[in-house]
PDB file of C-alpha atoms and ligand atoms in Angstrom:
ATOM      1  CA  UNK A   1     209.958  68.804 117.445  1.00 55.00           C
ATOM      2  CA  UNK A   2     212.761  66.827 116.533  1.00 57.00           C
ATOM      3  CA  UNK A   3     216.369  68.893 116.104  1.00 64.00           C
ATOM      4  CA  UNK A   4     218.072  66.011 114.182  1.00 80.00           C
ATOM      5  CA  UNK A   5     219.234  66.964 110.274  1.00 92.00           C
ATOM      6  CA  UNK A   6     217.798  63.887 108.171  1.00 95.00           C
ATOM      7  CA  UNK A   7     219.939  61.124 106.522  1.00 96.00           C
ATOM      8  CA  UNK A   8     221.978  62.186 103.276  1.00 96.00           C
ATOM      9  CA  UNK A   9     221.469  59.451 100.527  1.00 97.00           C
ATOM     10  CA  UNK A  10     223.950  58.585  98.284  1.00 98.00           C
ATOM     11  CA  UNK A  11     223.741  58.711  94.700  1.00 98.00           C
ATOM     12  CA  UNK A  12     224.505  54.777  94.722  1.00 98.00           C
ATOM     13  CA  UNK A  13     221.170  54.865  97.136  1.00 98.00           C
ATOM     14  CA  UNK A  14     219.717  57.248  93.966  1.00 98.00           C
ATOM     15  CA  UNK A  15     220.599  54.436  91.174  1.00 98.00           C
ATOM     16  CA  UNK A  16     219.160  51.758  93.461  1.00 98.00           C
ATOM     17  CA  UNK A  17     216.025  53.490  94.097  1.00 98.00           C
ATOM     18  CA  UNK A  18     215.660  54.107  90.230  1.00 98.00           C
ATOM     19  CA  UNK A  19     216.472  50.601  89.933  1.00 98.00           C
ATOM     20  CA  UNK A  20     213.780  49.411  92.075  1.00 98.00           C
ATOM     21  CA  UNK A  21     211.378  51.401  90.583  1.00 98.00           C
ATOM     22  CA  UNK A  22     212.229  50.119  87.587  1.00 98.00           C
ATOM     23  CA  UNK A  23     212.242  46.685  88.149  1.00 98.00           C
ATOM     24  CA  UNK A  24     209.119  46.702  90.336  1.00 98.00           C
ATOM     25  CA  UNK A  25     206.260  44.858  88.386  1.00 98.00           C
ATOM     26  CA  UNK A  26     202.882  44.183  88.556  1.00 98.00           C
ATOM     27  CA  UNK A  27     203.181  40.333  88.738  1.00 98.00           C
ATOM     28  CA  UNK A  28     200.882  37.152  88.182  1.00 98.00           C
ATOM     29  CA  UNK A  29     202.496  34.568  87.962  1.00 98.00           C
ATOM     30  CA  UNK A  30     203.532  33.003  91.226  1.00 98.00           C
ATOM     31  CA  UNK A  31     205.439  30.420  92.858  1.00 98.00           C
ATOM     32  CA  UNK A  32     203.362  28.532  95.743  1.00 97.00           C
ATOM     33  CA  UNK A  33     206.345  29.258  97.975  1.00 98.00           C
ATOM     34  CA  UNK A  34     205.350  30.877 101.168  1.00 98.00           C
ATOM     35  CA  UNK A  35     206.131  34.530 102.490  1.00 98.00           C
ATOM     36  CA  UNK A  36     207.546  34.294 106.326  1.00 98.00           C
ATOM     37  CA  UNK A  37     205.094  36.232 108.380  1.00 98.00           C
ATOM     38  CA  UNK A  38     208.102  38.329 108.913  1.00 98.00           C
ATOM     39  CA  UNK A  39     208.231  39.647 105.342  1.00 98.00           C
ATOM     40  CA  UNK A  40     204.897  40.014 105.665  1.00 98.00           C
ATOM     41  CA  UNK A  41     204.951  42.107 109.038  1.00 98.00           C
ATOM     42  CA  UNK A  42     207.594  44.443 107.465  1.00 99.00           C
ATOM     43  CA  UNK A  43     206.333  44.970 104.142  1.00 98.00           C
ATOM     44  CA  UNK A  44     202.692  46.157 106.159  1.00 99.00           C
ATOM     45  CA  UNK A  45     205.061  48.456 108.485  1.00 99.00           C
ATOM     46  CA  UNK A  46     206.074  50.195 105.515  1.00 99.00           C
ATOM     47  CA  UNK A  47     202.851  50.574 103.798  1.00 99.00           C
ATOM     48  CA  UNK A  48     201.838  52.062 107.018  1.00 98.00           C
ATOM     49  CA  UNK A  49     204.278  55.001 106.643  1.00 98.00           C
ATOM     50  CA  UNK A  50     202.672  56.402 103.798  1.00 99.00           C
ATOM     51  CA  UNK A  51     201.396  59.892 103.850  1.00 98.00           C
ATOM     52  CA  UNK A  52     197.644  60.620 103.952  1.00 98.00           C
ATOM     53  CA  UNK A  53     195.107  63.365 104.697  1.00 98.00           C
ATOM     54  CA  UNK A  54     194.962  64.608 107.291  1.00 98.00           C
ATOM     55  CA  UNK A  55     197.648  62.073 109.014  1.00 98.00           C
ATOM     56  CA  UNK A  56     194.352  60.349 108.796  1.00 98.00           C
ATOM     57  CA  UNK A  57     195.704  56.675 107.863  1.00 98.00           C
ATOM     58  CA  UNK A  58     192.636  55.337 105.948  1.00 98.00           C
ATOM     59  CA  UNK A  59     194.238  51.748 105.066  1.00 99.00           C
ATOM     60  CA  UNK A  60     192.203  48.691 105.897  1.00 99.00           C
ATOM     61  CA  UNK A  61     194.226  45.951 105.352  1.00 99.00           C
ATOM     62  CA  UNK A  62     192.684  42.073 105.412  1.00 98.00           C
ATOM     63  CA  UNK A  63     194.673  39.151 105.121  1.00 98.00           C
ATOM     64  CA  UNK A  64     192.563  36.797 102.770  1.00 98.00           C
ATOM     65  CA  UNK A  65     193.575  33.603 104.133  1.00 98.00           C
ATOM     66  CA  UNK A  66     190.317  30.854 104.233  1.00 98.00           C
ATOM     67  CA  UNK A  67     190.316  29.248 101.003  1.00 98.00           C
ATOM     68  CA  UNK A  68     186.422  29.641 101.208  1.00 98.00           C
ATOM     69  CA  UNK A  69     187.450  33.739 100.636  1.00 98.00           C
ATOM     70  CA  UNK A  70     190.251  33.038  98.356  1.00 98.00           C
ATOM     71  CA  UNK A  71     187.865  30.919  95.977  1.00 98.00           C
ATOM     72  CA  UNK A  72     184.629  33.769  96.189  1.00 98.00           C
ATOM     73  CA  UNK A  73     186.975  36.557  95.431  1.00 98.00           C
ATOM     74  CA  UNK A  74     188.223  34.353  92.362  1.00 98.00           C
ATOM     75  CA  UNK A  75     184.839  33.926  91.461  1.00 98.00           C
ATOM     76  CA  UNK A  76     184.218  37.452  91.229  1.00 98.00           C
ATOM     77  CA  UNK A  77     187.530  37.808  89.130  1.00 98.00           C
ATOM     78  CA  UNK A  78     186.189  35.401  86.494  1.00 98.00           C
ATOM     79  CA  UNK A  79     182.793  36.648  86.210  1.00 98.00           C
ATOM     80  CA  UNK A  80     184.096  40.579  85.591  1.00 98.00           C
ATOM     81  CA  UNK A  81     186.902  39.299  83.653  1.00 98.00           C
ATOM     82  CA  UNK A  82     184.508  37.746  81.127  1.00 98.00           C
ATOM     83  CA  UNK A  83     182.425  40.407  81.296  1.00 98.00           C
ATOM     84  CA  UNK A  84     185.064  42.414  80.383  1.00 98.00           C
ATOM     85  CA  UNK A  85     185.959  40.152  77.506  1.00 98.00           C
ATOM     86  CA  UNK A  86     182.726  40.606  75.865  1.00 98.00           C
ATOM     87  CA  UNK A  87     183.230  44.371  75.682  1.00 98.00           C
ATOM     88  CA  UNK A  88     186.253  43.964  73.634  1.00 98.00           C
ATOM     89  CA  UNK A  89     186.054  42.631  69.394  1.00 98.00           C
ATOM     90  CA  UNK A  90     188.248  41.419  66.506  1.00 97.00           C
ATOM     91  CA  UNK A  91     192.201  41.343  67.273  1.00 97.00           C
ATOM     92  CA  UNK A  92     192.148  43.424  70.855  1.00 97.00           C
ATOM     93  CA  UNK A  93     189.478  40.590  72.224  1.00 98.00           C
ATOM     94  CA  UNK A  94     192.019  37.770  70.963  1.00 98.00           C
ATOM     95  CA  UNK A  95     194.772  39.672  73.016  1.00 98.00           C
ATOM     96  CA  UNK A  96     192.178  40.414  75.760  1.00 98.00           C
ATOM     97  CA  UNK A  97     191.559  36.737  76.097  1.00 98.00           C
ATOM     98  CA  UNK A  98     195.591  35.119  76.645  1.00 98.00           C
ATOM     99  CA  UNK A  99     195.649  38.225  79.301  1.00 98.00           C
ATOM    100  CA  UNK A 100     196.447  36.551  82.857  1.00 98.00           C
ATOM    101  CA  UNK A 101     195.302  39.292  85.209  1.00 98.00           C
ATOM    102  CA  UNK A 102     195.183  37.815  87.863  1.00 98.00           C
ATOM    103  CA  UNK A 103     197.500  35.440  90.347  1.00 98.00           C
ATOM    104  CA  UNK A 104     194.299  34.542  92.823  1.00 98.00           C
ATOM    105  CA  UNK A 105     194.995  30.715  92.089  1.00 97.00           C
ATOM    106  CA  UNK A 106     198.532  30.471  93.636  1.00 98.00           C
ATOM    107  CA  UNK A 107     199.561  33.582  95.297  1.00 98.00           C
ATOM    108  CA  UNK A 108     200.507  32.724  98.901  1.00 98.00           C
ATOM    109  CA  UNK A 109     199.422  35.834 100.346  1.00 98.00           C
ATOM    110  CA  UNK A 110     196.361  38.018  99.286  1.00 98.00           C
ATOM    111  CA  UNK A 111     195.147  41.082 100.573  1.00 99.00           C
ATOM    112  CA  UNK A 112     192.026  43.118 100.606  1.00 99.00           C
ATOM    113  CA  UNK A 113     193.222  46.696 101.081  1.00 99.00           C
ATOM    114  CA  UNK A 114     190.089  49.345 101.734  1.00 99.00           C
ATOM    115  CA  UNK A 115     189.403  52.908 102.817  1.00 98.00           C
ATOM    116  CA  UNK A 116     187.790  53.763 105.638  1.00 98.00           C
ATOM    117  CA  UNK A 117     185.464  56.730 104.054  1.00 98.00           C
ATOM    118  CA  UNK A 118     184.406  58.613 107.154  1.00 97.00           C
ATOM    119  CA  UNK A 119     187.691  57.763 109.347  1.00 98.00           C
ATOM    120  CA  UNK A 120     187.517  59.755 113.266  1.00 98.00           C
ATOM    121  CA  UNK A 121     191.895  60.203 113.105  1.00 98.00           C
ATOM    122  CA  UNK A 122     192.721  63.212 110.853  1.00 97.00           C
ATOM    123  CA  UNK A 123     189.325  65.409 112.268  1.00 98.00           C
ATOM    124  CA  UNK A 124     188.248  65.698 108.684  1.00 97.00           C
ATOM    125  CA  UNK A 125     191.558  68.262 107.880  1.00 97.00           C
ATOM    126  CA  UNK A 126     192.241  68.164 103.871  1.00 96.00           C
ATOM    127  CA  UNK A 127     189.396  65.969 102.420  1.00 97.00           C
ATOM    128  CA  UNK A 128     186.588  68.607 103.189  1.00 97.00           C
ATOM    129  CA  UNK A 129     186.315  69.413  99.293  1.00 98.00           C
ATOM    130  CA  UNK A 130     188.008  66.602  98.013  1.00 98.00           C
ATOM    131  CA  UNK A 131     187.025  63.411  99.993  1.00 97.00           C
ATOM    132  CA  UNK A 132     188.387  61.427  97.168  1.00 98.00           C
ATOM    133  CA  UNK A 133     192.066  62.158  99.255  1.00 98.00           C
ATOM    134  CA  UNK A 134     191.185  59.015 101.671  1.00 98.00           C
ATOM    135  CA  UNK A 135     191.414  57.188  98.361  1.00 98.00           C
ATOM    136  CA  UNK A 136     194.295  58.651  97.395  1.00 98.00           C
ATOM    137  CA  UNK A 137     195.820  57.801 100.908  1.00 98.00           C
ATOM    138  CA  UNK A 138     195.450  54.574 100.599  1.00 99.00           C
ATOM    139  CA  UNK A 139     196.729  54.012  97.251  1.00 99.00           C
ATOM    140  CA  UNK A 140     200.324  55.907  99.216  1.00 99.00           C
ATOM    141  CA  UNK A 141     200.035  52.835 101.261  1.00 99.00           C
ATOM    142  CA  UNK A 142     199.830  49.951  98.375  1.00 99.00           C
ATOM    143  CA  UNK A 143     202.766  51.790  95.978  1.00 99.00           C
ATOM    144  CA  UNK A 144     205.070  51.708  99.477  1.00 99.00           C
ATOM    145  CA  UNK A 145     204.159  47.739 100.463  1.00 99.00           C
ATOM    146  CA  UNK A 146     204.670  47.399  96.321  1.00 99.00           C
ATOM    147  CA  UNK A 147     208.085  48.294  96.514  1.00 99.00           C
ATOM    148  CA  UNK A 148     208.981  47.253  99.653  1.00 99.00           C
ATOM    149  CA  UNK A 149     207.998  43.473  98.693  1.00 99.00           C
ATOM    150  CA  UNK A 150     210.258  44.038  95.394  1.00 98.00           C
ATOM    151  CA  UNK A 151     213.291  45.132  97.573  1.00 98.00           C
ATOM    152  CA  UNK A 152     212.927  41.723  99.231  1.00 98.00           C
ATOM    153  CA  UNK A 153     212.431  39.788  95.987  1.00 98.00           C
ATOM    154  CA  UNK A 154     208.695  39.232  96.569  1.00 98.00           C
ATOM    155  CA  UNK A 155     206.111  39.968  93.575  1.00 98.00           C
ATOM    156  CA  UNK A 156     202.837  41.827  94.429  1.00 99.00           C
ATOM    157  CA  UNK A 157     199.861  41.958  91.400  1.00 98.00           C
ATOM    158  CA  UNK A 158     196.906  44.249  91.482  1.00 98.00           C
ATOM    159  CA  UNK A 159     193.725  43.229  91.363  1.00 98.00           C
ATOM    160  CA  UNK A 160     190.665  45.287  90.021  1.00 98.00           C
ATOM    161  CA  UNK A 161     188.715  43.306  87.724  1.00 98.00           C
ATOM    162  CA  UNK A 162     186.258  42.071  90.697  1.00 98.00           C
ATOM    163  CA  UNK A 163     182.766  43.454  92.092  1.00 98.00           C
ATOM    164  CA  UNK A 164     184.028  45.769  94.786  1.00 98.00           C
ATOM    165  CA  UNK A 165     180.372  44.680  96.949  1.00 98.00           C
ATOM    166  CA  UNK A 166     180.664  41.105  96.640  1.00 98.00           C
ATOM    167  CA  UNK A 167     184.300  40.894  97.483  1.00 98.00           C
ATOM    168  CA  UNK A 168     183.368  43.183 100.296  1.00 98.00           C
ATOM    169  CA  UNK A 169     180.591  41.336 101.459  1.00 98.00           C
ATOM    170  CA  UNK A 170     182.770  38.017 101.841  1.00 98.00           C
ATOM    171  CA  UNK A 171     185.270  39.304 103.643  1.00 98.00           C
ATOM    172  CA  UNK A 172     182.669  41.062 106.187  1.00 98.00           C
ATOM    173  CA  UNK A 173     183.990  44.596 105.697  1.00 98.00           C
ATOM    174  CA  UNK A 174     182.140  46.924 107.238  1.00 98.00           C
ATOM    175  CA  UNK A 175     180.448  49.242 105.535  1.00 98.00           C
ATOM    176  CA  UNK A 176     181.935  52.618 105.785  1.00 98.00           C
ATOM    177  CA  UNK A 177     185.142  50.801 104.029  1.00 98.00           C
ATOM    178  CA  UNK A 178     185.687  50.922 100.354  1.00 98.00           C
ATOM    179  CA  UNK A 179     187.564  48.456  98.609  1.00 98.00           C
ATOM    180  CA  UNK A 180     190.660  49.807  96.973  1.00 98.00           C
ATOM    181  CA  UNK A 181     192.494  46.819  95.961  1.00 98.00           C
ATOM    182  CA  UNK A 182     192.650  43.374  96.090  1.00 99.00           C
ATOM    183  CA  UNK A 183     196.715  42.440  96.038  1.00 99.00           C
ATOM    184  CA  UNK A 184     198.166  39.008  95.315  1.00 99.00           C
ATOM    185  CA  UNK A 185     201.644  38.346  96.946  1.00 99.00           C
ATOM    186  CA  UNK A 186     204.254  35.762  96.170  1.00 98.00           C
ATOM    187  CA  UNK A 187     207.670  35.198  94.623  1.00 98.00           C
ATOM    188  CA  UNK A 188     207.640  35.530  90.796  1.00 98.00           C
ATOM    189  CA  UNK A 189     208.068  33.168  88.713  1.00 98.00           C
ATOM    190  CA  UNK A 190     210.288  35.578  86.580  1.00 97.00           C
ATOM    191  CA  UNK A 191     211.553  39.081  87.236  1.00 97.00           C
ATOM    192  CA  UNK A 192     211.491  41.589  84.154  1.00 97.00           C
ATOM    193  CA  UNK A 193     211.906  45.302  83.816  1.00 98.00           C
ATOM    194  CA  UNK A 194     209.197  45.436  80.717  1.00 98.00           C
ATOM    195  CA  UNK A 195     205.206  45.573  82.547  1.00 98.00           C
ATOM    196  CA  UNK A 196     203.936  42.226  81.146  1.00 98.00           C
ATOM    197  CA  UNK A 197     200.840  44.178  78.941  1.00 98.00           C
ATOM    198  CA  UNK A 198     203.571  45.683  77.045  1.00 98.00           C
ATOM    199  CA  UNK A 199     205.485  41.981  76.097  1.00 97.00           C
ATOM    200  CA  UNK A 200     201.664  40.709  75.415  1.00 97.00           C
ATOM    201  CA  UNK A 201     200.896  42.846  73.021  1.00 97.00           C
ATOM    202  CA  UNK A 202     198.267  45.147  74.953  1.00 98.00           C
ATOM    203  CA  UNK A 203     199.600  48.365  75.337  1.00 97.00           C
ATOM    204  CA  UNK A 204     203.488  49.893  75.266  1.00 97.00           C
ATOM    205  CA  UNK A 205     204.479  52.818  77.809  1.00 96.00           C
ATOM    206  CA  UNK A 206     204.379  55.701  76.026  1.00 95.00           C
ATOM    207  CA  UNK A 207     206.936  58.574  76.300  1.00 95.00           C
ATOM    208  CA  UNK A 208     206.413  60.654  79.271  1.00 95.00           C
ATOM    209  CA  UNK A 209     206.823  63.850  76.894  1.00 93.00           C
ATOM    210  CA  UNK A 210     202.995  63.463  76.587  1.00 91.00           C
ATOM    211  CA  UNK A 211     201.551  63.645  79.516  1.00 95.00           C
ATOM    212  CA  UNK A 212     203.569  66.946  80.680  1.00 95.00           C
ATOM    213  CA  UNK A 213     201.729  70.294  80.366  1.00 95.00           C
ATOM    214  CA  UNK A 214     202.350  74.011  80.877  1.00 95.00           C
ATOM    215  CA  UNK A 215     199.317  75.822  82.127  1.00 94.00           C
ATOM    216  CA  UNK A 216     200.498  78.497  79.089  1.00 92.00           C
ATOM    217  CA  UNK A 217     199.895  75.750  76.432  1.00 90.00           C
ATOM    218  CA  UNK A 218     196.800  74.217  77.912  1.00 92.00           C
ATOM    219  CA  UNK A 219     194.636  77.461  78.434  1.00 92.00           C
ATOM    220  CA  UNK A 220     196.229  78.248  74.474  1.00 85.00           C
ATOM    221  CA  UNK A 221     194.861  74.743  73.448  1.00 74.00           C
ATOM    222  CA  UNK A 222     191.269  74.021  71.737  1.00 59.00           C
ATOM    223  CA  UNK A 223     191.569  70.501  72.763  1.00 55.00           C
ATOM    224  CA  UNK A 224     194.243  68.111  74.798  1.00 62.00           C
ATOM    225  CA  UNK A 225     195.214  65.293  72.774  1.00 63.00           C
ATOM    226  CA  UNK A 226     193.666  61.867  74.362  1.00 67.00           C
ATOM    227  CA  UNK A 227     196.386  59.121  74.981  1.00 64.00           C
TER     228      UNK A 227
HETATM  229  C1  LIG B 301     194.802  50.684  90.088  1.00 86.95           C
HETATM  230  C2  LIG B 301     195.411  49.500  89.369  1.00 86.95           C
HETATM  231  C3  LIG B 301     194.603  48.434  89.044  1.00 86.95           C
HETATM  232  C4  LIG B 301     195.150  47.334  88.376  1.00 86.95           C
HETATM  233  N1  LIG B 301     194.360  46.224  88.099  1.00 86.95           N
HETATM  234  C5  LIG B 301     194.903  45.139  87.509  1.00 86.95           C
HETATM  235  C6  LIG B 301     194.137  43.950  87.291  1.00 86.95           C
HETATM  236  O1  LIG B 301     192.972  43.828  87.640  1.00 86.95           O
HETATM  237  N2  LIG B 301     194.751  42.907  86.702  1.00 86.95           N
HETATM  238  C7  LIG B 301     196.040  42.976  86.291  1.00 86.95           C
HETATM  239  O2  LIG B 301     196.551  41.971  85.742  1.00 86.95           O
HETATM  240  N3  LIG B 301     196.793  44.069  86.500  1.00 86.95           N
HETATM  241  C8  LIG B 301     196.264  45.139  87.108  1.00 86.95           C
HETATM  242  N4  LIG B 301     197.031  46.238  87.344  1.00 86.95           N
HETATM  243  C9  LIG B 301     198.445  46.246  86.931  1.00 86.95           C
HETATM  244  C10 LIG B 301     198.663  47.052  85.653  1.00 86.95           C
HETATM  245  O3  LIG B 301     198.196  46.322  84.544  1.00 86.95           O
HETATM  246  C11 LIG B 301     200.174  47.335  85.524  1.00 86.95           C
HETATM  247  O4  LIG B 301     200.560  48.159  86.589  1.00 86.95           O
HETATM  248  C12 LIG B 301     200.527  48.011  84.207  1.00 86.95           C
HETATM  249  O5  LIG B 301     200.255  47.151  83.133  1.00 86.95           O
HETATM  250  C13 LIG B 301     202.009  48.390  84.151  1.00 86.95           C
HETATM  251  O6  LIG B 301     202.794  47.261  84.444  1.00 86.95           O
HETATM  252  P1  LIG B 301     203.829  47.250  85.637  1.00 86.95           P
HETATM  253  O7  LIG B 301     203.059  47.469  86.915  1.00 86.95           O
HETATM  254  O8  LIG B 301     204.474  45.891  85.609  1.00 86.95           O
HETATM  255  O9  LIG B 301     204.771  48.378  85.401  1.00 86.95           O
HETATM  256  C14 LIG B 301     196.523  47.333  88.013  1.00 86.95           C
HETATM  257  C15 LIG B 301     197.325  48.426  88.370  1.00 86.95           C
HETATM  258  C16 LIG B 301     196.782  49.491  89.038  1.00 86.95           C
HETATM  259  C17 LIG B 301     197.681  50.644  89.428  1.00 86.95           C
END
């Protein structure tokens, strides 16, 4: 075991970090620039420091780069985005429809990120009553390759209107992995501390007041409010 005391970050560090995490946005609108395979190496190192259960490292991550791949998986976006559109009525299916949710056309870099459900490292330690954990590990790994892309400049967009099987099937993933997300990579065309749902029209952030409980007021409570 390691004897060394940690690094001390500054509160300068602090306001960056809040900074970053402010300014990090789900993005899909790209430039066709390229990402060096450098960027690319370093923002996968980080993603692969993530905690996860069991020290179990679940990530799968495939680099989409055939345009035969690129153009299925975009299939499958348009098909469950118009599905999805026909769910919707009146003014929220006009706001549904100028939506771009997805950067599959241009981004220069795409990823198919999955969980490996029944994974040997780890021994099966933590996820024995909640195997849902793996999941969870993996989404550690996206939100740490998110941020690191933004702290180079480079915009990453998440992709989850798509049919989990089919995009799995094209890629040949094997089948004890579970698709978790399907990330677009590229430089933004614009940077913007506002999430681009809220500018659109979709749906504001909401103050964080809500969502915090006490266990006192919950178990005192006929009914939690629904956001
Ligand atoms: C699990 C997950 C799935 C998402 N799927 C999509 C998607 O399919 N298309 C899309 O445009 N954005 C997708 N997003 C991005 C969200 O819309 C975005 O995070 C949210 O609107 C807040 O904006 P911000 O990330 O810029 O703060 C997804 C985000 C998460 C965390």
């Amino acid at each position: 075991m390691s004897s060394q005391s940690g690094p001390c970050f500054s509160e300068a560090f602090e306001n960056q970090f809040e900074l970053l995490l402010k300014w990090r946005r789900d993005v899909r609108h790209f430039l066709p620039d390229p990402v060096s395979q450098e960027d690319l190496d370093h923002i996968l190192t980080v993603a692969d420091m993530a905690p996860s259960v069991g020290n179990s490292q679940p990530w799968r991550f495939v680099v989409v780069e055939t345009q035969e791949a690129r153009h299925a998986v975009y299939q499958s976006f348009k098909t469950a985005n118009n599905a999805a559109l026909s769910g919707y009525r009146g003014e929220k299916a006009k706001t549904y429809a100028s939506l771009k949710l997805s950067g599959i056309e241009v981004a220069p870099v795409q990823l198919a990120v999955f969980c490996e459900q029944d994974p040997e490292q780890g021994a099966g330690l933590g996820r024995q009553t909640m195997p849902e954990t793996l999941n969870y590990s993996v989404v550690s790994a996206i939100y740490n390759l998110w941020l690191a892309a933004r702290i180079r400049g480079i915009g990453v967009g998440w992709v989850s209107i798509l049919d989990p099987e089919s995009v799995s099937a094209t890629l040949g993933a094997p089948n004890s992995w579970q698709l978790v997300a399907y990330l677009c990579i590229g430089y933004p065309i614009q940077e913007t501390d506002v999430p681009e749902l809220e500018t659109k029209g979709w749906q504001e952030r909401t103050a964080r007041e809500s969502r915090i409980y006490s266990d006192r007021e919950l178990r005192g409570a006929d009914k939690v409010k629904k956001g």
